[in-house]
Amino acid sequence: MKSLQNQNVVVVGGSRGVGRSIVEAALGEGATVLAIARGAGDLKQLAWERPGLRTLSADATAETAPEAVFDALAPDVLVVCAGALAPAAPIQEQSWEAFSANWEMDVKASFLFCREALKGRLKPGSRVLLIASGAAISGGPPNSGGYAGAKRMQIFLAGHCQKESDRLGLGLRFMALSPARIMPGTGVGDRGIDGIAAYMGIRPADFLASMTDMQTPADVGRAVIQLATGKPQGSSFTVSGSGLAAAA
């Protein structure tokens, strides 16, 4: 029997990049999967490529989004992977709108869905995973605006929500997973690689050559399955080329 057989998995931000890999990993483990994204075109293409996948076009930062999503499919596993592209300019050249983009998208979506979970919309035993970033631990490059801070807030949020679930006796499991290295082949990764390389005055290929122990989107998908089906201690984890590990 597959590890997620008879389980419902909802992936917010599931149409591309890391989110798509999580969708594919969950489907491979026998789950009923609902992919959420703003772009109806990307969802339609993904559903065509992955028969049996359910999709819903929605803005994850809308106040009504969690209720609409949970009405469409009550998740046993909820993964929030939606995120904005990080800025790619020195701080003095950024507007507040650009600097705060990841707070308004990544953090807000995580907050809204976690808040709804804590209101009793998920059954005991449900797992909530927030996809953060290794930048939350390393601090990220100085031209990435509020990206690292936003991703760190997702880690804090998972920990805070776990404590609140425990206090209320809800029986929920909240976790944050941080891919340790930037990932080429994803929208966020490619934008980040180009931005960091330009800031450092080197070629993107040279920046990538300096990276070690890199994970792939497929590695992230496998790590999500491990966290969703296992009983790990703690609420913050990282995944690198070496695999899944508890965050220090």
Coordinates of C-alpha atoms in Angstrom, one line a residue:
M1 CA 0.0 0.0 0.0
K2 CA 1.3 3.4 -0.9
S3 CA 2.1 5.8 2.0
L4 CA -0.6 8.3 1.2
Q5 CA -3.3 6.0 0.0
N6 CA -6.8 7.2 1.0
Q7 CA -5.3 10.6 2.0
N8 CA -6.2 14.0 0.7
V9 CA -3.3 16.3 -0.1
V10 CA -3.8 20.0 -0.9
V11 CA -0.8 21.9 -2.4
V12 CA -1.2 25.7 -2.4
G13 CA 1.0 27.0 -5.2
G14 CA 1.1 23.6 -6.9
S15 CA 1.2 24.4 -10.6
R16 CA 4.9 25.0 -11.1
G17 CA 8.4 24.5 -9.8
V18 CA 8.7 23.0 -6.3
G19 CA 4.9 23.0 -5.8
R20 CA 4.5 20.9 -8.9
S21 CA 7.1 18.4 -7.7
I22 CA 5.2 18.1 -4.4
V23 CA 2.0 17.4 -6.3
E24 CA 3.7 14.7 -8.4
A25 CA 5.2 13.1 -5.3
A26 CA 1.9 13.0 -3.5
L27 CA 0.1 11.5 -6.6
G28 CA 2.9 8.9 -6.8
E29 CA 2.1 7.9 -3.2
G30 CA -1.6 7.3 -4.0
A31 CA -3.1 10.5 -2.6
T32 CA -6.1 12.4 -3.9
V33 CA -4.4 15.7 -4.7
L34 CA -5.8 19.2 -5.2
A35 CA -3.4 21.7 -6.7
I36 CA -4.2 25.4 -6.1
A37 CA -2.7 28.3 -8.1
R38 CA -3.7 31.7 -9.6
G39 CA -2.9 30.7 -13.2
A40 CA -5.8 28.7 -14.7
G41 CA -3.7 27.9 -17.8
D42 CA -0.9 26.3 -15.8
L43 CA -3.4 24.3 -13.8
K44 CA -5.1 23.1 -17.0
Q45 CA -1.8 21.9 -18.4
L46 CA -0.8 20.1 -15.3
A47 CA -4.2 18.4 -15.0
W48 CA -3.8 17.2 -18.6
E49 CA -0.4 15.8 -17.9
R50 CA -1.5 14.2 -14.6
P51 CA -4.9 12.5 -15.0
G52 CA -6.9 12.3 -11.8
L53 CA -5.4 15.5 -10.4
R54 CA -7.9 18.0 -9.0
T55 CA -7.3 21.8 -9.5
L56 CA -8.7 25.0 -8.3
S57 CA -7.7 28.5 -9.5
A58 CA -7.6 30.8 -6.5
D59 CA -5.6 33.7 -5.0
A60 CA -4.0 32.2 -1.9
T61 CA -3.8 35.7 -0.3
A62 CA -7.5 36.3 -0.4
E63 CA -9.2 36.2 3.0
T64 CA -11.8 33.7 1.6
A65 CA -9.2 31.4 0.0
P66 CA -8.8 28.9 2.8
E67 CA -12.5 28.3 3.2
A68 CA -13.0 27.8 -0.5
V69 CA -10.0 25.4 -0.7
F70 CA -11.1 23.3 2.3
D71 CA -14.7 23.2 0.9
A72 CA -13.2 21.8 -2.3
L73 CA -11.2 19.1 -0.6
A74 CA -10.7 18.6 3.2
P75 CA -6.9 18.0 3.5
D76 CA -5.2 15.4 5.5
V77 CA -2.0 17.1 4.4
L78 CA -1.9 20.8 3.5
V79 CA 1.2 22.2 1.9
V80 CA 1.6 26.0 1.4
C81 CA 4.1 26.5 -1.3
A82 CA 2.8 29.7 -2.8
G83 CA 5.4 32.5 -3.1
A84 CA 6.4 35.7 -4.8
L85 CA 9.6 36.3 -6.7
A86 CA 12.2 37.9 -4.5
P87 CA 13.5 41.4 -5.3
A88 CA 16.8 41.6 -7.2
A89 CA 18.1 45.1 -6.5
P90 CA 20.2 46.8 -3.8
I91 CA 18.0 48.0 -0.8
Q92 CA 18.4 51.7 -1.7
E93 CA 16.9 51.0 -5.2
Q94 CA 13.8 49.1 -3.9
S95 CA 10.4 50.4 -3.1
W96 CA 8.6 49.2 -0.1
E97 CA 6.2 47.3 -2.4
A98 CA 9.1 45.4 -3.8
F99 CA 10.8 44.9 -0.5
S100 CA 7.7 43.4 1.2
A101 CA 6.5 41.2 -1.7
N102 CA 7.3 38.0 0.0
W103 CA 5.6 39.1 3.2
E104 CA 2.5 40.0 1.3
M105 CA 2.4 36.7 -0.6
D106 CA 4.4 33.9 1.2
V107 CA 3.7 34.9 4.7
K108 CA 0.1 36.1 4.2
A109 CA -0.9 32.9 2.5
S110 CA 0.7 30.8 5.2
F111 CA -0.9 32.9 7.9
L112 CA -4.4 32.7 6.4
F113 CA -4.3 28.9 5.9
C114 CA -2.8 28.3 9.3
R115 CA -5.3 30.5 11.0
E116 CA -8.2 28.6 9.4
A117 CA -6.6 25.3 10.5
L118 CA -6.5 26.6 14.1
K119 CA -10.2 27.5 13.9
G120 CA -11.0 23.8 13.7
R121 CA -11.4 23.3 9.9
L122 CA -9.0 20.4 9.9
K123 CA -9.5 17.1 11.6
P124 CA -7.1 15.8 14.3
G125 CA -4.1 14.2 12.8
S126 CA -3.9 16.6 9.8
R127 CA -0.5 17.9 8.8
V128 CA 0.3 21.4 7.7
L129 CA 3.7 22.1 5.9
L130 CA 4.9 25.5 5.0
I131 CA 7.7 25.6 2.4
A132 CA 10.2 28.2 3.6
S133 CA 13.8 28.6 2.3
G134 CA 17.4 28.1 3.3
A135 CA 17.7 31.9 3.1
A136 CA 15.8 32.0 6.3
I137 CA 18.8 30.4 8.0
S138 CA 21.6 31.9 6.0
G139 CA 20.1 35.4 5.8
G140 CA 20.1 35.5 2.0
P141 CA 21.9 37.9 -0.3
P142 CA 21.6 41.7 0.5
N143 CA 19.7 42.4 -2.8
S144 CA 16.8 40.1 -2.0
G145 CA 14.8 42.6 0.1
G146 CA 12.5 41.0 2.7
Y147 CA 12.7 37.5 1.3
A148 CA 14.9 35.9 4.0
G149 CA 12.9 37.6 6.8
A150 CA 9.6 36.5 5.3
K151 CA 10.8 32.9 5.0
R152 CA 12.0 33.0 8.6
M153 CA 8.6 34.2 9.7
Q154 CA 7.1 31.0 8.1
I155 CA 9.4 29.0 10.3
F156 CA 8.3 30.9 13.3
L157 CA 4.6 30.6 12.3
A158 CA 4.9 26.8 12.1
G159 CA 6.3 26.7 15.6
H160 CA 3.7 29.2 17.0
C161 CA 0.8 27.3 15.4
Q162 CA 2.1 24.0 16.8
K163 CA 2.1 25.4 20.3
E164 CA -1.4 26.8 19.8
S165 CA -2.7 23.5 18.5
D166 CA -1.2 21.7 21.5
R167 CA -2.7 24.3 23.9
L168 CA -6.2 23.8 22.3
G169 CA -5.9 20.0 22.0
L170 CA -6.5 20.1 18.2
G171 CA -4.2 17.3 17.4
L172 CA -2.7 19.1 14.3
R173 CA 0.9 18.9 13.2
F174 CA 2.6 22.1 11.8
M175 CA 6.0 22.0 10.2
A176 CA 8.2 24.2 8.0
L177 CA 10.5 22.8 5.4
S178 CA 13.4 24.9 4.1
P179 CA 15.2 23.8 0.8
A180 CA 18.8 24.5 1.7
R181 CA 20.1 25.7 -1.6
I182 CA 18.7 27.8 -4.5
M183 CA 17.3 25.6 -7.3
P184 CA 17.7 26.2 -11.0
G185 CA 14.8 25.3 -13.1
T186 CA 12.2 27.0 -10.9
G187 CA 10.9 30.5 -11.3
V188 CA 12.1 31.7 -7.9
G189 CA 15.4 29.9 -8.3
D190 CA 16.2 31.2 -11.8
R191 CA 15.3 34.7 -10.8
G192 CA 17.5 34.4 -7.7
I193 CA 20.5 33.0 -9.5
D194 CA 20.4 35.7 -12.1
G195 CA 19.9 38.4 -9.5
I196 CA 22.7 37.2 -7.2
A197 CA 25.1 36.7 -10.0
A198 CA 24.5 40.2 -11.3
Y199 CA 24.9 41.7 -7.9
M200 CA 28.2 39.8 -7.4
G201 CA 29.4 40.7 -10.9
I202 CA 29.8 37.1 -12.1
R203 CA 28.2 34.8 -14.5
P204 CA 25.2 32.7 -13.3
A205 CA 27.1 29.6 -14.3
D206 CA 30.0 30.5 -12.1
F207 CA 27.6 31.2 -9.2
L208 CA 26.0 27.8 -9.6
A209 CA 29.5 26.1 -9.8
S210 CA 30.2 27.5 -6.4
M211 CA 27.2 25.7 -4.8
T212 CA 27.5 22.3 -3.1
D213 CA 25.1 19.7 -1.8
M214 CA 22.2 21.1 -3.9
Q215 CA 18.8 19.6 -3.7
T216 CA 16.3 19.3 -6.6
P217 CA 12.6 20.1 -6.6
A218 CA 12.1 16.3 -6.7
D219 CA 14.1 16.0 -3.4
V220 CA 11.8 18.6 -1.8
G221 CA 8.8 16.5 -2.9
R222 CA 10.3 13.4 -1.3
A223 CA 11.0 15.3 1.8
V224 CA 7.4 16.5 2.1
I225 CA 6.2 12.9 1.8
Q226 CA 8.7 11.9 4.6
L227 CA 7.4 14.6 6.9
A228 CA 3.7 13.9 6.0
T229 CA 4.0 10.2 6.7
G230 CA 6.5 10.0 9.5
K231 CA 6.6 11.2 13.1
P232 CA 9.6 13.6 13.1
Q233 CA 10.4 15.6 16.2
G234 CA 10.3 19.4 16.0
S235 CA 8.7 21.8 13.6
S236 CA 11.5 23.1 11.4
F237 CA 13.4 21.0 8.8
T238 CA 15.8 21.4 5.9
V239 CA 16.4 19.4 2.8
S240 CA 19.6 19.4 0.8
G241 CA 21.3 17.1 -1.6
S242 CA 22.1 15.0 1.5
G243 CA 18.5 14.6 2.4
L244 CA 16.1 15.6 5.1
A245 CA 17.3 16.9 8.4
A246 CA 16.0 18.7 11.5
A247 CA 16.9 22.4 11.4
A248 CA 19.5 23.5 13.9

